[in-house]
C-alpha positions as MATLAB code, in Angstrom:
seq = 'MTNDNQPREREPFTNLVLYHLFKWSVVSPMLHVYFRVRIYGTENVPQKGALVAVCNHGSYFDPPIVSNCLRRPVAYMAKEELFKIPVFKQAIELYGAYPVKRATSDRDAIQAALTALEGGWIAGIFLTGTRTPDGRITNPRRGAALIAAKAQVPLLPVSLWGTEKILRKGSPFPYPVPVTVRIGELIASPSSTKREELQQVTEKCAAVINAMHDLGR';
ca = [
      63.773  -66.884 -112.592;
      63.564  -63.060 -112.927;
      63.518  -60.736 -109.939;
      59.765  -60.579 -109.910;
      59.624  -64.443 -109.679;
      58.154  -64.877 -112.972;
      59.649  -66.705 -116.049;
      61.343  -64.783 -118.916;
      59.174  -63.967 -121.937;
      62.078  -64.875 -124.355;
      65.230  -66.790 -124.535;
      68.573  -65.263 -123.600;
      70.081  -63.198 -126.334;
      73.076  -65.446 -126.891;
      71.119  -68.389 -127.549;
      68.818  -66.568 -129.969;
      71.807  -65.471 -131.947;
      73.185  -69.195 -132.193;
      69.609  -70.267 -133.047;
      69.263  -67.784 -135.789;
      72.817  -68.674 -137.232;
      72.232  -72.444 -137.183;
      68.460  -71.985 -138.543;
      69.331  -69.857 -141.534;
      72.704  -71.541 -142.330;
      72.014  -75.196 -141.917;
      68.339  -76.303 -140.809;
      66.216  -74.018 -142.823;
      67.985  -74.763 -146.340;
      67.948  -78.545 -145.804;
      64.331  -78.498 -144.606;
      63.012  -76.576 -147.621;
      65.433  -77.886 -150.187;
      66.180  -81.180 -149.368;
      63.163  -82.352 -147.325;
      60.658  -80.173 -149.229;
      58.934  -79.266 -145.982;
      55.401  -78.210 -145.757;
      54.470  -76.143 -142.511;
      50.879  -75.584 -141.509;
      49.569  -73.594 -138.334;
      52.391  -71.402 -137.579;
      49.964  -68.729 -136.548;
      49.301  -71.035 -133.566;
      52.807  -70.181 -132.126;
      52.986  -67.355 -129.423;
      56.107  -65.527 -130.196;
      56.900  -64.802 -126.466;
      55.955  -66.638 -123.189;
      56.849  -70.092 -121.894;
      55.106  -73.195 -123.275;
      55.628  -76.982 -123.775;
      55.683  -78.091 -127.208;
      54.430  -81.826 -127.548;
      55.464  -83.987 -130.381;
      55.388  -87.366 -131.830;
      58.960  -88.689 -132.738;
      60.348  -90.612 -135.636;
      63.787  -89.358 -136.073;
      67.020  -87.891 -134.509;
      66.291  -84.902 -136.876;
      63.101  -83.995 -134.961;
      64.541  -81.468 -132.452;
      65.944  -78.973 -134.947;
      62.878  -79.422 -137.367;
      60.544  -78.486 -134.569;
      62.571  -75.572 -133.506;
      62.710  -74.386 -136.870;
      59.164  -74.618 -137.792;
      58.217  -72.890 -134.369;
      60.401  -70.032 -135.061;
      61.777  -70.053 -131.549;
      64.601  -71.884 -129.876;
      63.152  -75.200 -128.219;
      65.006  -76.734 -125.213;
      65.276  -80.681 -125.352;
      66.971  -82.989 -123.027;
      70.132  -84.670 -124.424;
      71.856  -87.726 -123.135;
      74.653  -86.732 -120.646;
      77.341  -88.412 -122.762;
      77.036  -85.479 -125.326;
      78.025  -82.918 -122.849;
      81.325  -84.561 -122.582;
      82.515  -83.692 -125.984;
      84.534  -80.501 -126.032;
      82.989  -77.571 -128.124;
      80.000  -79.682 -129.073;
      79.010  -79.409 -125.267;
      79.152  -75.628 -125.469;
      77.254  -75.444 -128.870;
      74.200  -77.793 -127.633;
      74.068  -75.832 -124.432;
      73.718  -72.586 -126.148;
      71.100  -74.199 -128.509;
      69.024  -74.947 -125.427;
      69.765  -78.811 -124.666;
      70.218  -79.908 -121.203;
      71.693  -83.274 -119.970;
      69.766  -85.978 -118.596;
      71.397  -89.339 -117.478;
      70.012  -92.503 -119.290;
      68.980  -93.871 -115.965;
      67.725  -90.668 -114.566;
      64.658  -90.486 -112.469;
      61.623  -88.544 -113.798;
      62.031  -86.070 -111.135;
      65.552  -84.965 -112.526;
      64.338  -84.665 -116.045;
      61.094  -82.757 -115.027;
      63.130  -80.438 -113.005;
      65.465  -79.639 -115.901;
      62.582  -78.895 -118.122;
      61.081  -76.508 -115.560;
      64.375  -74.628 -115.372;
      64.425  -74.386 -119.062;
      60.800  -72.758 -119.006;
      61.910  -70.413 -116.245;
      64.585  -69.193 -118.483;
      62.092  -68.287 -121.269;
      62.643  -71.250 -123.351;
      59.862  -73.450 -125.160;
      60.483  -77.002 -123.600;
      60.048  -79.687 -126.093;
      58.820  -82.985 -125.034;
      58.094  -86.149 -127.160;
      55.074  -87.828 -125.889;
      56.337  -91.388 -126.465;
      59.640  -90.570 -124.910;
      61.304  -92.314 -127.833;
      61.012  -92.739 -131.548;
      58.377  -94.985 -133.121;
      58.597  -96.651 -136.390;
      55.638  -95.158 -137.916;
      55.627  -91.825 -136.188;
      52.350  -92.277 -134.227;
      51.639  -92.051 -130.741;
      50.203  -95.126 -129.121;
      51.561  -95.086 -125.513;
      51.693  -91.420 -124.392;
      53.476  -90.645 -121.156;
      52.176  -87.849 -118.651;
      55.446  -86.147 -118.174;
      54.577  -83.320 -120.606;
      51.332  -82.696 -118.898;
      52.999  -82.856 -115.502;
      55.460  -80.146 -116.580;
      52.839  -77.852 -117.938;
      50.690  -78.328 -114.644;
      53.761  -77.428 -112.449;
      54.613  -74.455 -114.592;
      51.061  -73.626 -115.402;
      51.972  -73.015 -118.974;
      50.039  -74.245 -122.117;
      50.903  -77.195 -124.485;
      51.383  -76.859 -128.001;
      50.656  -80.034 -130.211;
      53.168  -80.556 -133.082;
      52.930  -83.380 -135.617;
      55.920  -84.465 -137.709;
      55.012  -86.637 -140.837;
      57.708  -88.348 -142.825;
      60.745  -87.906 -140.416;
      60.814  -91.562 -139.357;
      62.053  -92.233 -143.075;
      64.831  -90.006 -142.995;
      67.382  -92.363 -141.740;
      67.439  -95.806 -143.329;
      69.399  -99.015 -142.241;
      72.630  -99.335 -144.166;
      72.649  -95.622 -145.375;
      74.860  -93.146 -143.765;
      73.170  -90.114 -145.103;
      69.767  -88.837 -144.562;
      67.155  -89.885 -147.109;
      65.416  -86.842 -148.963;
      61.917  -87.956 -148.066;
      59.151  -85.111 -147.914;
      58.205  -83.854 -144.401;
      55.135  -82.011 -143.269;
      54.858  -80.388 -140.018;
      51.489  -79.332 -138.507;
      51.217  -77.113 -135.553;
      47.973  -77.396 -133.594;
      46.026  -74.751 -131.418;
      47.271  -74.374 -127.676;
      46.069  -76.710 -125.051;
      45.510  -75.434 -121.636;
      47.636  -76.858 -118.947;
      46.052  -79.145 -116.249;
      44.772  -77.482 -113.338;
      46.324  -79.685 -111.007;
      48.882  -82.491 -110.817;
      46.229  -85.372 -110.136;
      46.823  -88.461 -112.186;
      43.360  -88.423 -113.719;
      43.785  -84.693 -114.926;
      47.257  -85.409 -116.372;
      46.031  -88.465 -118.090;
      43.063  -86.684 -119.752;
      45.273  -83.838 -121.011;
      47.746  -86.228 -122.168;
      45.408  -88.352 -124.190;
      43.861  -85.075 -125.778;
      47.304  -83.981 -126.943;
      48.061  -87.348 -128.328;
      44.625  -87.552 -130.071;
      45.276  -84.019 -131.653;
      48.713  -85.038 -132.864;
      47.699  -88.393 -134.317;
      44.654  -86.637 -136.155;
      47.248  -84.181 -137.701;
      49.410  -86.933 -138.538;
      46.757  -88.901 -140.277;
      46.187  -85.962 -142.680;
      49.528  -87.032 -144.324;
      51.480  -84.793 -146.808;
];
């Protein structure tokens, strides 16, 4: 928190430098040349202020793709084991990742996301909590809505189309499938942490993302 007990408006400077370095040297060229990405709705992304980006999830490539398309660093939780690798640990920490144990309680994961928001990051949350084979959301979890309610920040729905086909069984290389990213309008945070309200906002987010996903390429 800052001295006035309010979240920062932007990410730390060092993280921004690493974000732009990684974006322009690796992610952006791969997205635009290799995956021929189409991006819609960038005008819906506030360029400062905390928010929760909620997405469908089809690939391990999704986190850097979302961060690139939102034009701001996005903090995602990552499994604790990755933070035991020298150099890689420092790199992903600077890029916004925070460790969560595989058997962690929801409370620990939620607190980690809230800490990221307090530091000025966008917190990225996959509504299903895991990858799905068709990229659609069928059983959304309420964690993103709960985090938004606790932090009183809006939710930004993001649809990723085609990423579930990037990695194919038996192939060590990403397949050059076309990828489309659609960014919806901000959705207000729940006014409370009551289960019914969290469920309502969660279902609204899922419906918006699925509707954008259904638009296809």
